[in-house]
Amino acid sequence: MSVNRGGDVAFRIPSEPALEPECTSLSCELSAAATEPGVVMAVALAGLLALLTFAYVRDAETVCRRERRRVMDEHDAFEEFADRVAALDPCPAEATEPSASAATQTVGTRRGAGQRAVGDIRLRRVLDTYRDTVMSLPHYTEEYDESVAESLAAELGPDTTVSLASNGTLSPGLQSALVDRSRRAAAARRSLGDAIGVELDALDDADATLSGIDRRRRRLDQHLEGIPQGRRADASIDVWERLGDLETECDDLADDRQSTLRNPPMSPERVAGGVEAGFYEYLYEPMDGPDHPVLASVATLVDRIREDRDRVARRIADGV
């Protein structure tokens, strides 16, 4: 990702998506395993389904951790770029003076040529420094496949590349602008990294809540199975009601998550192909699986709870 112009946050996506993405996520691998008869026969199906229920959330945690690491790597790279550009000696602004003679004009021309040569060297150092910092990040090149000029324009503003191309020198003003915008780009990434951290905490809380509800669901099933058939009537009613309570907890979790989705920890927009998207789309669009992993996991668990309730209700009706 990147933060455009060092201040106006705009999420960027890779230049080209993979044509045939590999099955690398936990949910993808578990889904494949669940369709293999040999695997289903070899493991406890309930355990596999429980893992699959929360695989979406755990995949999301993996995606967020990876993205936060990349964002913070970019933060460090822009800070280093700013430090190294600030350490360069800028070319002094040339004073335009009237020429007293042809000789003076000749000297002035030579001096101007020398200053331009020095300026060219300094500009090359700026570009080389950008290559060695921001563009040296492995994920940066892989995702965006941009030239130095394209990357500078996207990250620090198109007027930056225009100034670099037209001035021919690293003037104090241009140097100051490069340093200032780079530091703002780094600061924006710090804010984004913090926002992703908030989402990671939310995912961790959701995972713990869902896992706790599912453990209680399975314990209720096991409890009911352990009661002799002739004595299951009251126990079945109690289990049916407790399962209803678990479904209510899932509904509460879904409501809380919906509220979080309406109020993300950061509210920038990403522009890709003219389409604007927000914080959660930026995080989860590249992920295998649903766009809303927590809600998908809640829905899966609710379906399982309702199946259990229906099965218990049939037993109550049959007097089993």
mmCIF file of C-alpha atoms in Angstrom:
data_model
loop_
_atom_site.group_PDB
_atom_site.id
_atom_site.type_symbol
_atom_site.label_atom_id
_atom_site.label_comp_id
_atom_site.label_asym_id
_atom_site.label_seq_id
_atom_site.Cartn_x
_atom_site.Cartn_y
_atom_site.Cartn_z
ATOM 1 C CA MET A 1 0.000 0.000 0.000
ATOM 2 C CA SER A 2 1.009 3.611 0.015
ATOM 3 C CA VAL A 3 -0.069 6.949 1.364
ATOM 4 C CA ASN A 4 -0.313 9.525 -1.390
ATOM 5 C CA ARG A 5 1.345 12.967 -1.147
ATOM 6 C CA GLY A 6 2.557 12.245 2.369
ATOM 7 C CA GLY A 7 -0.662 13.440 3.954
ATOM 8 C CA ASP A 8 -3.810 12.603 2.009
ATOM 9 C CA VAL A 9 -4.247 8.932 2.758
ATOM 10 C CA ALA A 10 -4.974 6.828 -0.319
ATOM 11 C CA PHE A 11 -4.571 3.080 -0.285
ATOM 12 C CA ARG A 12 -3.003 1.516 -3.367
ATOM 13 C CA ILE A 13 -3.335 -2.042 -4.558
ATOM 14 C CA PRO A 14 -0.916 -4.273 -6.501
ATOM 15 C CA SER A 15 -0.627 -3.473 -10.191
ATOM 16 C CA GLU A 16 -1.752 -6.940 -11.326
ATOM 17 C CA PRO A 17 -3.604 -9.612 -9.344
ATOM 18 C CA ALA A 18 -2.412 -13.201 -9.525
ATOM 19 C CA LEU A 19 -4.122 -15.052 -12.372
ATOM 20 C CA GLU A 20 -4.265 -18.347 -10.487
ATOM 21 C CA PRO A 21 -3.841 -17.714 -6.762
ATOM 22 C CA GLU A 22 -2.503 -20.643 -4.805
ATOM 23 C CA CYS A 23 -4.367 -22.173 -1.897
ATOM 24 C CA THR A 24 -2.230 -20.764 0.917
ATOM 25 C CA SER A 25 -4.742 -19.612 3.546
ATOM 26 C CA LEU A 26 -5.950 -21.713 6.460
ATOM 27 C CA SER A 27 -9.589 -21.570 5.329
ATOM 28 C CA CYS A 28 -8.639 -22.650 1.805
ATOM 29 C CA GLU A 29 -6.574 -25.590 3.048
ATOM 30 C CA LEU A 30 -9.235 -26.718 5.515
ATOM 31 C CA SER A 31 -11.976 -26.434 2.898
ATOM 32 C CA ALA A 32 -9.936 -28.647 0.598
ATOM 33 C CA ALA A 33 -9.327 -31.117 3.412
ATOM 34 C CA ALA A 34 -13.018 -31.245 4.274
ATOM 35 C CA THR A 35 -13.819 -32.415 0.731
ATOM 36 C CA GLU A 36 -11.365 -35.329 0.872
ATOM 37 C CA PRO A 37 -13.238 -38.469 1.988
ATOM 38 C CA GLY A 38 -10.062 -40.038 3.339
ATOM 39 C CA VAL A 39 -9.352 -37.034 5.511
ATOM 40 C CA VAL A 40 -12.914 -36.843 6.785
ATOM 41 C CA MET A 41 -12.742 -40.522 7.768
ATOM 42 C CA ALA A 42 -9.373 -40.045 9.442
ATOM 43 C CA VAL A 43 -10.178 -37.072 11.694
ATOM 44 C CA ALA A 44 -13.001 -36.027 13.960
ATOM 45 C CA LEU A 45 -15.376 -34.178 11.661
ATOM 46 C CA ALA A 46 -16.581 -31.922 14.442
ATOM 47 C CA GLY A 47 -13.047 -30.777 15.149
ATOM 48 C CA LEU A 48 -12.377 -30.052 11.478
ATOM 49 C CA LEU A 49 -15.595 -28.076 11.153
ATOM 50 C CA ALA A 50 -14.735 -26.097 14.277
ATOM 51 C CA LEU A 51 -11.382 -25.161 12.784
ATOM 52 C CA LEU A 52 -13.035 -24.174 9.519
ATOM 53 C CA THR A 53 -15.546 -21.990 11.381
ATOM 54 C CA PHE A 54 -12.801 -19.739 12.741
ATOM 55 C CA ALA A 55 -10.327 -20.078 9.862
ATOM 56 C CA TYR A 56 -11.754 -16.929 8.258
ATOM 57 C CA VAL A 57 -10.902 -14.869 11.338
ATOM 58 C CA ARG A 58 -7.452 -16.413 11.655
ATOM 59 C CA ASP A 59 -6.762 -15.805 7.967
ATOM 60 C CA ALA A 60 -7.767 -12.178 8.545
ATOM 61 C CA GLU A 61 -5.322 -11.945 11.449
ATOM 62 C CA THR A 62 -2.546 -13.293 9.215
ATOM 63 C CA VAL A 63 -3.394 -10.772 6.490
ATOM 64 C CA CYS A 64 -3.444 -7.882 8.983
ATOM 65 C CA ARG A 65 -0.146 -8.851 10.563
ATOM 66 C CA ARG A 66 1.516 -9.070 7.167
ATOM 67 C CA GLU A 67 0.081 -5.757 6.011
ATOM 68 C CA ARG A 68 1.056 -3.983 9.213
ATOM 69 C CA ARG A 69 4.612 -5.263 8.836
ATOM 70 C CA ARG A 70 4.728 -3.948 5.257
ATOM 71 C CA VAL A 71 3.268 -0.603 6.274
ATOM 72 C CA MET A 72 5.830 -0.180 9.038
ATOM 73 C CA ASP A 73 8.636 -1.203 6.689
ATOM 74 C CA GLU A 74 7.486 1.591 4.376
ATOM 75 C CA HIS A 75 7.360 3.963 7.360
ATOM 76 C CA ASP A 76 10.992 3.177 8.138
ATOM 77 C CA ALA A 77 11.998 3.508 4.467
ATOM 78 C CA PHE A 78 10.436 6.970 4.093
ATOM 79 C CA GLU A 79 12.026 8.133 7.331
ATOM 80 C CA GLU A 80 15.420 6.957 6.080
ATOM 81 C CA PHE A 81 14.845 8.627 2.700
ATOM 82 C CA ALA A 82 13.949 11.891 4.436
ATOM 83 C CA ASP A 83 17.040 11.712 6.667
ATOM 84 C CA ARG A 84 19.387 11.044 3.766
ATOM 85 C CA VAL A 85 17.924 13.795 1.559
ATOM 86 C CA ALA A 86 18.109 16.242 4.478
ATOM 87 C CA ALA A 87 21.819 15.440 4.825
ATOM 88 C CA LEU A 88 22.591 16.494 1.216
ATOM 89 C CA ASP A 89 24.030 19.940 0.500
ATOM 90 C CA PRO A 90 21.518 21.738 -1.735
ATOM 91 C CA CYS A 91 22.632 23.865 -4.660
ATOM 92 C CA PRO A 92 22.450 27.588 -3.797
ATOM 93 C CA ALA A 93 19.967 29.625 -5.792
ATOM 94 C CA GLU A 94 21.738 31.317 -8.682
ATOM 95 C CA ALA A 95 21.657 35.084 -8.643
ATOM 96 C CA THR A 96 21.038 36.609 -12.029
ATOM 97 C CA GLU A 97 23.490 39.419 -12.600
ATOM 98 C CA PRO A 98 24.006 41.568 -15.708
ATOM 99 C CA SER A 99 27.129 40.571 -17.652
ATOM 100 C CA ALA A 100 29.745 43.309 -17.957
ATOM 101 C CA SER A 101 31.691 41.739 -20.788
ATOM 102 C CA ALA A 102 31.918 38.734 -23.059
ATOM 103 C CA ALA A 103 34.583 37.330 -20.773
ATOM 104 C CA THR A 104 32.264 37.645 -17.824
ATOM 105 C CA GLN A 105 29.542 35.962 -19.833
ATOM 106 C CA THR A 106 31.911 33.106 -20.642
ATOM 107 C CA VAL A 107 32.869 32.678 -16.992
ATOM 108 C CA GLY A 108 29.237 32.852 -16.005
ATOM 109 C CA THR A 109 28.379 30.183 -18.557
ATOM 110 C CA ARG A 110 31.122 27.918 -17.274
ATOM 111 C CA ARG A 111 30.054 28.504 -13.699
ATOM 112 C CA GLY A 112 26.438 27.738 -14.615
ATOM 113 C CA ALA A 113 27.463 24.560 -16.386
ATOM 114 C CA GLY A 114 29.479 23.519 -13.338
ATOM 115 C CA GLN A 115 26.566 24.202 -11.010
ATOM 116 C CA ARG A 116 24.237 22.227 -13.254
ATOM 117 C CA ALA A 117 26.672 19.307 -13.208
ATOM 118 C CA VAL A 118 26.783 19.403 -9.418
ATOM 119 C CA GLY A 119 23.013 19.700 -9.365
ATOM 120 C CA ASP A 120 22.667 16.706 -11.649
ATOM 121 C CA ILE A 121 24.858 14.673 -9.306
ATOM 122 C CA ARG A 122 22.727 15.668 -6.341
ATOM 123 C CA LEU A 123 19.512 14.842 -8.158
ATOM 124 C CA ARG A 124 20.936 11.457 -9.071
ATOM 125 C CA ARG A 125 21.723 10.952 -5.411
ATOM 126 C CA VAL A 126 18.110 11.735 -4.550
ATOM 127 C CA LEU A 127 16.858 9.172 -7.073
ATOM 128 C CA ASP A 128 19.438 6.601 -5.995
ATOM 129 C CA THR A 129 18.475 7.145 -2.374
ATOM 130 C CA TYR A 130 14.807 6.597 -3.209
ATOM 131 C CA ARG A 131 15.718 3.362 -4.983
ATOM 132 C CA ASP A 132 17.817 2.248 -2.017
ATOM 133 C CA THR A 133 15.114 2.948 0.567
ATOM 134 C CA VAL A 134 11.473 2.908 -0.522
ATOM 135 C CA MET A 135 11.867 0.961 -3.743
ATOM 136 C CA SER A 136 14.256 -1.572 -2.239
ATOM 137 C CA LEU A 137 11.429 -3.084 -0.180
ATOM 138 C CA PRO A 138 10.715 -6.511 -1.744
ATOM 139 C CA HIS A 139 6.933 -6.195 -1.535
ATOM 140 C CA TYR A 140 6.998 -2.676 -3.024
ATOM 141 C CA THR A 141 8.535 -3.713 -6.310
ATOM 142 C CA GLU A 142 6.491 -6.909 -6.505
ATOM 143 C CA GLU A 143 3.177 -5.171 -5.923
ATOM 144 C CA TYR A 144 3.462 -1.937 -7.859
ATOM 145 C CA ASP A 145 6.089 -2.479 -10.586
ATOM 146 C CA GLU A 146 6.664 1.271 -10.998
ATOM 147 C CA SER A 147 9.537 3.365 -12.229
ATOM 148 C CA VAL A 148 11.192 5.774 -9.805
ATOM 149 C CA ALA A 149 9.369 8.723 -11.388
ATOM 150 C CA GLU A 150 5.992 6.969 -11.190
ATOM 151 C CA SER A 151 6.546 5.983 -7.588
ATOM 152 C CA LEU A 152 7.665 9.477 -6.549
ATOM 153 C CA ALA A 153 4.617 10.983 -8.238
ATOM 154 C CA ALA A 154 2.274 8.520 -6.524
ATOM 155 C CA GLU A 155 3.878 8.837 -3.110
ATOM 156 C CA LEU A 156 4.995 12.465 -2.850
ATOM 157 C CA GLY A 157 2.851 14.148 -5.484
ATOM 158 C CA PRO A 158 3.230 14.623 -9.254
ATOM 159 C CA ASP A 159 4.572 18.160 -8.771
ATOM 160 C CA THR A 160 7.610 16.603 -7.092
ATOM 161 C CA THR A 161 8.660 14.792 -10.248
ATOM 162 C CA VAL A 162 7.954 17.904 -12.314
ATOM 163 C CA SER A 163 10.245 19.932 -10.060
ATOM 164 C CA LEU A 164 12.966 17.311 -10.188
ATOM 165 C CA ALA A 165 12.776 17.148 -13.974
ATOM 166 C CA SER A 166 12.553 20.894 -14.669
ATOM 167 C CA ASN A 167 14.835 22.450 -12.059
ATOM 168 C CA GLY A 168 17.871 20.343 -12.808
ATOM 169 C CA THR A 169 19.198 21.104 -9.317
ATOM 170 C CA LEU A 170 18.386 20.210 -5.740
ATOM 171 C CA SER A 171 17.373 23.646 -4.567
ATOM 172 C CA PRO A 172 16.795 24.327 -0.858
ATOM 173 C CA GLY A 173 13.070 24.630 -1.533
ATOM 174 C CA LEU A 174 12.879 21.311 -3.361
ATOM 175 C CA GLN A 175 14.981 19.611 -0.709
ATOM 176 C CA SER A 176 12.685 20.929 2.024
ATOM 177 C CA ALA A 177 9.590 19.750 0.140
ATOM 178 C CA LEU A 178 11.025 16.265 -0.369
ATOM 179 C CA VAL A 179 11.939 15.927 3.297
ATOM 180 C CA ASP A 180 8.619 17.313 4.536
ATOM 181 C CA ARG A 181 6.466 15.130 2.288
ATOM 182 C CA SER A 182 8.507 12.035 3.055
ATOM 183 C CA ARG A 183 8.092 12.577 6.778
ATOM 184 C CA ARG A 184 4.358 13.097 6.316
ATOM 185 C CA ALA A 185 4.224 9.877 4.289
ATOM 186 C CA ALA A 186 5.992 8.103 7.141
ATOM 187 C CA ALA A 187 3.649 9.619 9.745
ATOM 188 C CA ALA A 188 0.585 8.578 7.763
ATOM 189 C CA ARG A 189 1.917 5.033 7.634
ATOM 190 C CA ARG A 190 2.426 5.097 11.375
ATOM 191 C CA SER A 191 -1.234 6.043 11.766
ATOM 192 C CA LEU A 192 -2.269 3.287 9.385
ATOM 193 C CA GLY A 193 -0.146 0.748 11.249
ATOM 194 C CA ASP A 194 -1.870 1.776 14.489
ATOM 195 C CA ALA A 195 -5.285 1.382 12.826
ATOM 196 C CA ILE A 196 -4.403 -2.111 11.626
ATOM 197 C CA GLY A 197 -3.318 -2.869 15.183
ATOM 198 C CA VAL A 198 -6.793 -1.876 16.412
ATOM 199 C CA GLU A 199 -8.310 -4.275 13.867
ATOM 200 C CA LEU A 200 -5.970 -7.050 15.018
ATOM 201 C CA ASP A 201 -7.166 -6.570 18.602
ATOM 202 C CA ALA A 202 -10.784 -6.712 17.407
ATOM 203 C CA LEU A 203 -10.106 -9.924 15.479
ATOM 204 C CA ASP A 204 -8.429 -11.475 18.496
ATOM 205 C CA ASP A 205 -11.429 -10.610 20.693
ATOM 206 C CA ALA A 206 -13.854 -12.009 18.097
ATOM 207 C CA ASP A 207 -11.839 -15.214 17.790
ATOM 208 C CA ALA A 208 -11.863 -15.697 21.575
ATOM 209 C CA THR A 209 -15.605 -15.031 21.791
ATOM 210 C CA LEU A 210 -16.498 -17.345 18.914
ATOM 211 C CA SER A 211 -14.241 -20.107 20.213
ATOM 212 C CA GLY A 212 -15.828 -19.844 23.666
ATOM 213 C CA ILE A 213 -19.353 -20.049 22.258
ATOM 214 C CA ASP A 214 -18.468 -23.045 20.116
ATOM 215 C CA ARG A 215 -16.856 -24.871 23.058
ATOM 216 C CA ARG A 216 -20.032 -24.440 25.071
ATOM 217 C CA ARG A 217 -22.106 -25.627 22.102
ATOM 218 C CA ARG A 218 -20.093 -28.818 21.793
ATOM 219 C CA ARG A 219 -20.184 -29.421 25.540
ATOM 220 C CA LEU A 220 -23.976 -29.171 25.491
ATOM 221 C CA ASP A 221 -24.098 -31.735 22.700
ATOM 222 C CA GLN A 222 -21.755 -34.048 24.589
ATOM 223 C CA HIS A 223 -23.726 -33.591 27.800
ATOM 224 C CA LEU A 224 -26.968 -34.548 26.107
ATOM 225 C CA GLU A 225 -25.426 -37.586 24.429
ATOM 226 C CA GLY A 226 -24.171 -38.811 27.806
ATOM 227 C CA ILE A 227 -27.671 -38.941 29.354
ATOM 228 C CA PRO A 228 -29.591 -42.224 29.053
ATOM 229 C CA GLN A 229 -32.437 -42.021 26.554
ATOM 230 C CA GLY A 230 -35.219 -42.468 29.064
ATOM 231 C CA ARG A 231 -34.058 -39.483 31.098
ATOM 232 C CA ARG A 232 -33.355 -36.979 28.324
ATOM 233 C CA ALA A 233 -36.639 -35.032 28.244
ATOM 234 C CA ASP A 234 -35.827 -32.324 30.791
ATOM 235 C CA ALA A 235 -32.181 -32.233 29.765
ATOM 236 C CA SER A 236 -33.171 -31.785 26.109
ATOM 237 C CA ILE A 237 -35.360 -28.806 26.946
ATOM 238 C CA ASP A 238 -32.558 -27.260 29.007
ATOM 239 C CA VAL A 239 -30.017 -27.808 26.210
ATOM 240 C CA TRP A 240 -32.412 -26.374 23.619
ATOM 241 C CA GLU A 241 -32.819 -23.200 25.707
ATOM 242 C CA ARG A 242 -29.086 -22.878 26.340
ATOM 243 C CA LEU A 243 -28.399 -23.202 22.632
ATOM 244 C CA GLY A 244 -30.835 -20.339 22.114
ATOM 245 C CA ASP A 245 -28.785 -18.262 24.536
ATOM 246 C CA LEU A 246 -25.655 -19.026 22.513
ATOM 247 C CA GLU A 247 -27.398 -17.868 19.344
ATOM 248 C CA THR A 248 -28.293 -14.600 21.104
ATOM 249 C CA GLU A 249 -24.611 -14.125 22.011
ATOM 250 C CA CYS A 250 -23.733 -14.612 18.350
ATOM 251 C CA ASP A 251 -26.307 -12.007 17.365
ATOM 252 C CA ASP A 252 -24.795 -9.575 19.864
ATOM 253 C CA LEU A 253 -21.329 -10.201 18.456
ATOM 254 C CA ALA A 254 -22.614 -9.619 14.923
ATOM 255 C CA ASP A 255 -24.241 -6.337 16.007
ATOM 256 C CA ASP A 256 -20.989 -5.195 17.610
ATOM 257 C CA ARG A 257 -19.037 -6.062 14.480
ATOM 258 C CA GLN A 258 -21.497 -4.226 12.262
ATOM 259 C CA SER A 259 -21.009 -1.160 14.432
ATOM 260 C CA THR A 260 -17.234 -1.499 14.069
ATOM 261 C CA LEU A 261 -17.541 -1.777 10.289
ATOM 262 C CA ARG A 262 -19.542 1.450 10.241
ATOM 263 C CA ASN A 263 -16.883 3.196 12.353
ATOM 264 C CA PRO A 264 -13.455 1.984 11.194
ATOM 265 C CA PRO A 265 -10.337 2.992 13.141
ATOM 266 C CA MET A 266 -9.268 5.006 10.107
ATOM 267 C CA SER A 267 -11.377 6.539 7.357
ATOM 268 C CA PRO A 268 -9.180 7.102 4.306
ATOM 269 C CA GLU A 269 -10.112 6.028 0.814
ATOM 270 C CA ARG A 270 -8.215 3.893 -1.633
ATOM 271 C CA VAL A 271 -8.525 4.628 -5.335
ATOM 272 C CA ALA A 272 -8.002 1.747 -7.735
ATOM 273 C CA GLY A 273 -9.158 1.986 -11.326
ATOM 274 C CA GLY A 274 -11.400 4.899 -10.436
ATOM 275 C CA VAL A 275 -13.202 2.919 -7.713
ATOM 276 C CA GLU A 276 -13.065 4.153 -4.146
ATOM 277 C CA ALA A 277 -12.979 1.714 -1.246
ATOM 278 C CA GLY A 278 -12.501 2.016 2.491
ATOM 279 C CA PHE A 279 -10.342 0.595 5.254
ATOM 280 C CA TYR A 280 -11.794 -2.918 5.453
ATOM 281 C CA GLU A 281 -11.963 -3.381 1.692
ATOM 282 C CA TYR A 282 -8.305 -2.382 1.519
ATOM 283 C CA LEU A 283 -7.418 -5.007 4.118
ATOM 284 C CA TYR A 284 -9.579 -7.928 3.051
ATOM 285 C CA GLU A 285 -10.176 -7.615 -0.676
ATOM 286 C CA PRO A 286 -6.925 -9.472 -1.489
ATOM 287 C CA MET A 287 -7.737 -12.262 0.978
ATOM 288 C CA ASP A 288 -9.048 -15.678 -0.026
ATOM 289 C CA GLY A 289 -12.515 -16.016 1.427
ATOM 290 C CA PRO A 290 -15.282 -13.603 2.458
ATOM 291 C CA ASP A 291 -14.924 -9.821 2.570
ATOM 292 C CA HIS A 292 -16.198 -9.785 6.181
ATOM 293 C CA PRO A 293 -14.453 -12.678 7.943
ATOM 294 C CA VAL A 294 -15.897 -12.072 11.411
ATOM 295 C CA LEU A 295 -19.493 -11.905 10.176
ATOM 296 C CA ALA A 296 -18.904 -14.988 8.001
ATOM 297 C CA SER A 297 -17.619 -16.901 11.025
ATOM 298 C CA VAL A 298 -20.576 -15.752 13.131
ATOM 299 C CA ALA A 299 -23.009 -16.869 10.413
ATOM 300 C CA THR A 300 -21.335 -20.278 10.170
ATOM 301 C CA LEU A 301 -21.511 -20.786 13.924
ATOM 302 C CA VAL A 302 -25.141 -19.666 14.066
ATOM 303 C CA ASP A 303 -26.011 -22.209 11.369
ATOM 304 C CA ARG A 304 -24.366 -24.925 13.456
ATOM 305 C CA ILE A 305 -26.214 -23.848 16.601
ATOM 306 C CA ARG A 306 -29.541 -23.880 14.743
ATOM 307 C CA GLU A 307 -28.827 -27.344 13.399
ATOM 308 C CA ASP A 308 -28.206 -28.496 16.967
ATOM 309 C CA ARG A 309 -31.405 -26.852 18.184
ATOM 310 C CA ASP A 310 -33.431 -28.450 15.390
ATOM 311 C CA ARG A 311 -31.990 -31.855 16.230
ATOM 312 C CA VAL A 312 -32.771 -31.405 19.935
ATOM 313 C CA ALA A 313 -36.275 -30.138 19.114
ATOM 314 C CA ARG A 314 -36.933 -33.297 17.074
ATOM 315 C CA ARG A 315 -35.836 -35.406 20.029
ATOM 316 C CA ILE A 316 -38.180 -33.522 22.351
ATOM 317 C CA ALA A 317 -41.054 -33.971 19.894
ATOM 318 C CA ASP A 318 -40.291 -37.686 19.503
ATOM 319 C CA GLY A 319 -39.938 -38.135 23.279
ATOM 320 C CA VAL A 320 -36.428 -39.513 22.867
#
